[in-house]
Every structure is written in structure tokens, then in C-alpha cells.
mmCIF file of C-alpha atoms in Angstrom:
data_model
loop_
_atom_site.group_PDB
_atom_site.id
_atom_site.type_symbol
_atom_site.label_atom_id
_atom_site.label_comp_id
_atom_site.label_asym_id
_atom_site.label_seq_id
_atom_site.Cartn_x
_atom_site.Cartn_y
_atom_site.Cartn_z
ATOM 1 C CA UNK A 7 0.000 0.000 0.000
ATOM 2 C CA UNK A 8 2.935 2.317 0.522
ATOM 3 C CA UNK A 9 3.640 2.504 -3.229
ATOM 4 C CA UNK A 10 0.034 2.418 -4.451
ATOM 5 C CA UNK A 11 -1.223 5.952 -5.139
ATOM 6 C CA UNK A 12 -3.818 7.157 -2.638
ATOM 7 C CA UNK A 13 -6.210 7.928 -5.493
ATOM 8 C CA UNK A 14 -5.821 4.555 -7.220
ATOM 9 C CA UNK A 15 -9.314 3.395 -8.252
ATOM 10 C CA UNK A 16 -8.747 -0.111 -6.857
ATOM 11 C CA UNK A 17 -7.005 0.925 -3.623
ATOM 12 C CA UNK A 18 -9.895 0.064 -1.315
ATOM 13 C CA UNK A 19 -10.541 -3.220 -3.128
ATOM 14 C CA UNK A 20 -6.875 -4.187 -2.657
ATOM 15 C CA UNK A 21 -7.084 -3.252 1.037
ATOM 16 C CA UNK A 22 -10.175 -5.463 1.383
ATOM 17 C CA UNK A 23 -8.400 -8.398 -0.263
ATOM 18 C CA UNK A 24 -5.442 -7.886 2.087
ATOM 19 C CA UNK A 25 -7.709 -7.796 5.170
ATOM 20 C CA UNK A 26 -9.481 -10.937 3.979
ATOM 21 C CA UNK A 27 -6.174 -12.745 3.491
ATOM 22 C CA UNK A 28 -4.883 -11.696 6.926
ATOM 23 C CA UNK A 29 -8.158 -12.780 8.552
ATOM 24 C CA UNK A 30 -7.849 -16.212 6.932
ATOM 25 C CA UNK A 31 -4.182 -16.562 7.938
ATOM 26 C CA UNK A 32 -4.850 -15.674 11.563
ATOM 27 C CA UNK A 33 -7.456 -18.450 11.667
ATOM 28 C CA UNK A 34 -4.800 -21.056 10.779
ATOM 29 C CA UNK A 35 -2.064 -19.633 13.030
ATOM 30 C CA UNK A 36 -0.976 -22.256 15.562
ATOM 31 C CA UNK A 37 -2.442 -21.051 18.878
ATOM 32 C CA UNK A 38 0.288 -22.785 20.896
ATOM 33 C CA UNK A 39 3.386 -21.629 19.020
ATOM 34 C CA UNK A 40 2.088 -18.542 17.204
ATOM 35 C CA UNK A 41 3.682 -19.611 13.918
ATOM 36 C CA UNK A 42 2.374 -21.207 10.734
ATOM 37 C CA UNK A 43 2.990 -24.641 9.290
ATOM 38 C CA UNK A 44 4.454 -25.414 5.889
ATOM 39 C CA UNK A 45 0.946 -26.365 4.732
ATOM 40 C CA UNK A 46 -1.204 -23.841 6.573
ATOM 41 C CA UNK A 47 -4.582 -25.492 6.117
ATOM 42 C CA UNK A 48 -3.479 -28.979 7.247
ATOM 43 C CA UNK A 49 -1.784 -28.367 10.591
ATOM 44 C CA UNK A 50 -2.405 -31.791 12.136
ATOM 45 C CA UNK A 51 -1.348 -33.777 9.071
ATOM 46 C CA UNK A 52 1.540 -36.173 9.670
ATOM 47 C CA UNK A 53 4.774 -34.674 8.318
ATOM 48 C CA UNK A 54 3.654 -31.048 8.414
ATOM 49 C CA UNK A 55 5.950 -28.740 10.363
ATOM 50 C CA UNK A 56 6.313 -25.126 11.539
ATOM 51 C CA UNK A 57 8.003 -23.148 8.753
ATOM 52 C CA UNK A 58 10.088 -20.012 9.321
ATOM 53 C CA UNK A 59 9.944 -18.082 6.049
ATOM 54 C CA UNK A 60 6.155 -18.163 5.792
ATOM 55 C CA UNK A 61 5.757 -17.304 9.476
ATOM 56 C CA UNK A 62 8.117 -14.350 9.065
ATOM 57 C CA UNK A 63 6.372 -13.135 5.904
ATOM 58 C CA UNK A 64 2.983 -13.354 7.580
ATOM 59 C CA UNK A 65 4.273 -11.482 10.652
ATOM 60 C CA UNK A 66 5.724 -8.823 8.342
ATOM 61 C CA UNK A 67 2.388 -8.452 6.555
ATOM 62 C CA UNK A 68 0.516 -8.172 9.859
ATOM 63 C CA UNK A 69 2.933 -5.575 11.229
ATOM 64 C CA UNK A 70 2.962 -3.483 8.079
ATOM 65 C CA UNK A 71 -0.808 -3.739 7.718
ATOM 66 C CA UNK A 72 -1.249 -2.521 11.289
ATOM 67 C CA UNK A 73 1.277 0.296 10.875
ATOM 68 C CA UNK A 74 -0.313 1.511 7.647
ATOM 69 C CA UNK A 75 -3.843 1.377 9.041
ATOM 70 C CA UNK A 76 -5.015 -1.421 6.737
ATOM 71 C CA UNK A 77 -5.699 -3.730 9.678
ATOM 72 C CA UNK A 78 -7.622 -3.025 12.863
ATOM 73 C CA UNK A 79 -6.010 -3.196 16.296
ATOM 74 C CA UNK A 80 -7.534 -6.649 16.876
ATOM 75 C CA UNK A 81 -4.758 -8.078 14.658
ATOM 76 C CA UNK A 82 -2.081 -6.915 17.101
ATOM 77 C CA UNK A 83 -2.464 -9.987 19.301
ATOM 78 C CA UNK A 84 -1.870 -12.287 16.312
ATOM 79 C CA UNK A 85 1.232 -10.279 15.407
ATOM 80 C CA UNK A 86 2.633 -10.307 18.933
ATOM 81 C CA UNK A 87 2.003 -14.042 19.233
ATOM 82 C CA UNK A 88 3.614 -14.664 15.835
ATOM 83 C CA UNK A 89 6.712 -12.593 16.492
ATOM 84 C CA UNK A 90 7.254 -14.128 19.926
ATOM 85 C CA UNK A 91 6.783 -17.569 18.382
ATOM 86 C CA UNK A 92 9.288 -16.818 15.627
ATOM 87 C CA UNK A 93 11.896 -15.729 18.155
ATOM 88 C CA UNK A 94 11.289 -18.761 20.348
ATOM 89 C CA UNK A 95 10.903 -21.424 17.670
ATOM 90 C CA UNK A 96 13.282 -20.380 14.902
ATOM 91 C CA UNK A 97 15.967 -18.030 16.238
ATOM 92 C CA UNK A 98 18.911 -19.754 17.910
ATOM 93 C CA UNK A 99 22.669 -19.432 18.323
ATOM 94 C CA UNK A 100 25.210 -21.346 16.309
ATOM 95 C CA UNK A 101 28.412 -22.823 17.760
ATOM 96 C CA UNK A 102 30.113 -19.422 17.649
ATOM 97 C CA UNK A 103 27.296 -17.664 19.491
ATOM 98 C CA UNK A 104 25.978 -16.002 16.333
ATOM 99 C CA UNK A 105 22.272 -15.887 15.527
ATOM 100 C CA UNK A 106 20.838 -18.452 13.146
ATOM 101 C CA UNK A 107 17.346 -18.701 11.683
ATOM 102 C CA UNK A 108 16.243 -22.323 11.626
ATOM 103 C CA UNK A 109 13.327 -24.009 9.881
ATOM 104 C CA UNK A 110 13.049 -22.555 6.376
ATOM 105 C CA UNK A 111 11.928 -24.797 3.543
ATOM 106 C CA UNK A 112 14.886 -24.647 1.190
ATOM 107 C CA UNK A 113 13.057 -25.199 -2.091
ATOM 108 C CA UNK A 114 9.480 -25.633 -3.172
ATOM 109 C CA UNK A 115 7.630 -24.804 -6.316
ATOM 110 C CA UNK A 116 5.660 -26.119 -9.222
ATOM 111 C CA UNK A 117 6.515 -27.285 -12.706
ATOM 112 C CA UNK A 118 9.369 -28.612 -14.821
ATOM 113 C CA UNK A 119 10.319 -31.554 -12.623
ATOM 114 C CA UNK A 120 7.326 -33.951 -12.482
ATOM 115 C CA UNK A 121 7.992 -34.419 -8.761
ATOM 116 C CA UNK A 122 7.073 -30.740 -8.206
ATOM 117 C CA UNK A 123 3.373 -31.529 -8.407
ATOM 118 C CA UNK A 124 1.926 -29.359 -5.620
ATOM 119 C CA UNK A 125 0.849 -32.217 -3.382
ATOM 120 C CA UNK A 126 1.090 -32.187 0.385
ATOM 121 C CA UNK A 127 3.651 -34.974 0.190
ATOM 122 C CA UNK A 128 5.845 -32.956 -2.161
ATOM 123 C CA UNK A 129 5.852 -29.814 -0.021
ATOM 124 C CA UNK A 130 6.649 -31.577 3.248
ATOM 125 C CA UNK A 131 9.416 -33.643 1.646
ATOM 126 C CA UNK A 132 11.507 -30.657 0.580
ATOM 127 C CA UNK A 133 14.683 -30.001 2.615
ATOM 128 C CA UNK A 134 14.672 -27.572 5.542
ATOM 129 C CA UNK A 135 17.664 -25.273 5.992
ATOM 130 C CA UNK A 136 19.224 -22.846 8.428
ATOM 131 C CA UNK A 137 19.816 -19.241 7.359
ATOM 132 C CA UNK A 138 18.140 -19.646 3.996
ATOM 133 C CA UNK A 139 18.058 -16.174 2.378
ATOM 134 C CA UNK A 140 14.295 -16.095 1.863
ATOM 135 C CA UNK A 141 13.766 -16.869 5.537
ATOM 136 C CA UNK A 142 16.401 -14.428 6.788
ATOM 137 C CA UNK A 143 15.099 -11.669 4.510
ATOM 138 C CA UNK A 144 11.536 -12.176 5.700
ATOM 139 C CA UNK A 145 12.732 -12.230 9.321
ATOM 140 C CA UNK A 146 14.547 -8.902 8.862
ATOM 141 C CA UNK A 147 11.488 -7.333 7.221
ATOM 142 C CA UNK A 148 9.250 -8.579 10.043
ATOM 143 C CA UNK A 149 11.629 -7.309 12.717
ATOM 144 C CA UNK A 150 11.888 -3.871 11.121
ATOM 145 C CA UNK A 151 8.109 -3.537 10.851
ATOM 146 C CA UNK A 152 7.560 -4.720 14.427
ATOM 147 C CA UNK A 153 10.062 -2.091 15.614
ATOM 148 C CA UNK A 154 8.462 0.629 13.474
ATOM 149 C CA UNK A 155 5.049 -0.285 14.823
ATOM 150 C CA UNK A 156 6.322 -0.001 18.382
#
């Protein structure tokens, strides 16, 4: 929303879509850990696991949506729970005492390779990595927005 002109004819429609998406995501947020699973709509399925990059991206979206006034204050609890869960579940120290972000799905996608078929089994079989750039980037974005929000 920060780059969409204020007078854009579809601005309010885009804000509504964003609010709808955030409402749906909060409904599938793990109430115990505050984070989201690799497959968000099948949390109890065998093999599913908490995933860092998605959790960080969702926390970033919640924080930015709150800061920009796209989301109501009722979303703050979901954000606070998510960010605390991210710090507890995924942020650790390596052997040298440096921070490491654990739990990011290294690769996932569709197409080309017939194995990349979009099934639950495919997504949960992909390798999980520490300090994967897409997870670290999303974590930094989330942290910055949480700090800006205050």
C-alpha cells in the first residue's frame, strides 16, 4: 500500500483483499506456538511442520498492515504471538554464538520436474535449511516492521 497511489481506483478493493487474506491466515495460526505450518490449512497432518519463512512473511504483513492502518487493532495480538513464536521457535545461536534462523523450507515450487506436483507430500518432503536467504530476509522485514510499529 505504501507505493500504491492514494487515489488509485482499486485501492480500497486491494485493502479489502489484504484484510481478507490476513483474517484467513490468523485463523490457521498455531495457537500454541504462534507460527504457521508449511501447509497452513493442514496443521495436524503427519509430516507437516512449523516453517520459518512463511511465518516471518505473515508477521511482516501483519505488522505493516497494522502500521499503515489497513488492519484493525484486533490483529495486534496475532502479530505479537507470531513474532514471539518466531523468536522462540526459529531463532537460535550457532556454535560461535551467532544468531541463526532455523526451519526454512529450502526449495518448493511447481513445474518442470514432475515431482514438483503441488501435493502435500511434495511440499513436506523438501529439505529444511538454516539461514536460507528467503527466511532471513523475511525475518529482517518482520523485525523492522515490528520495531516501526512499536
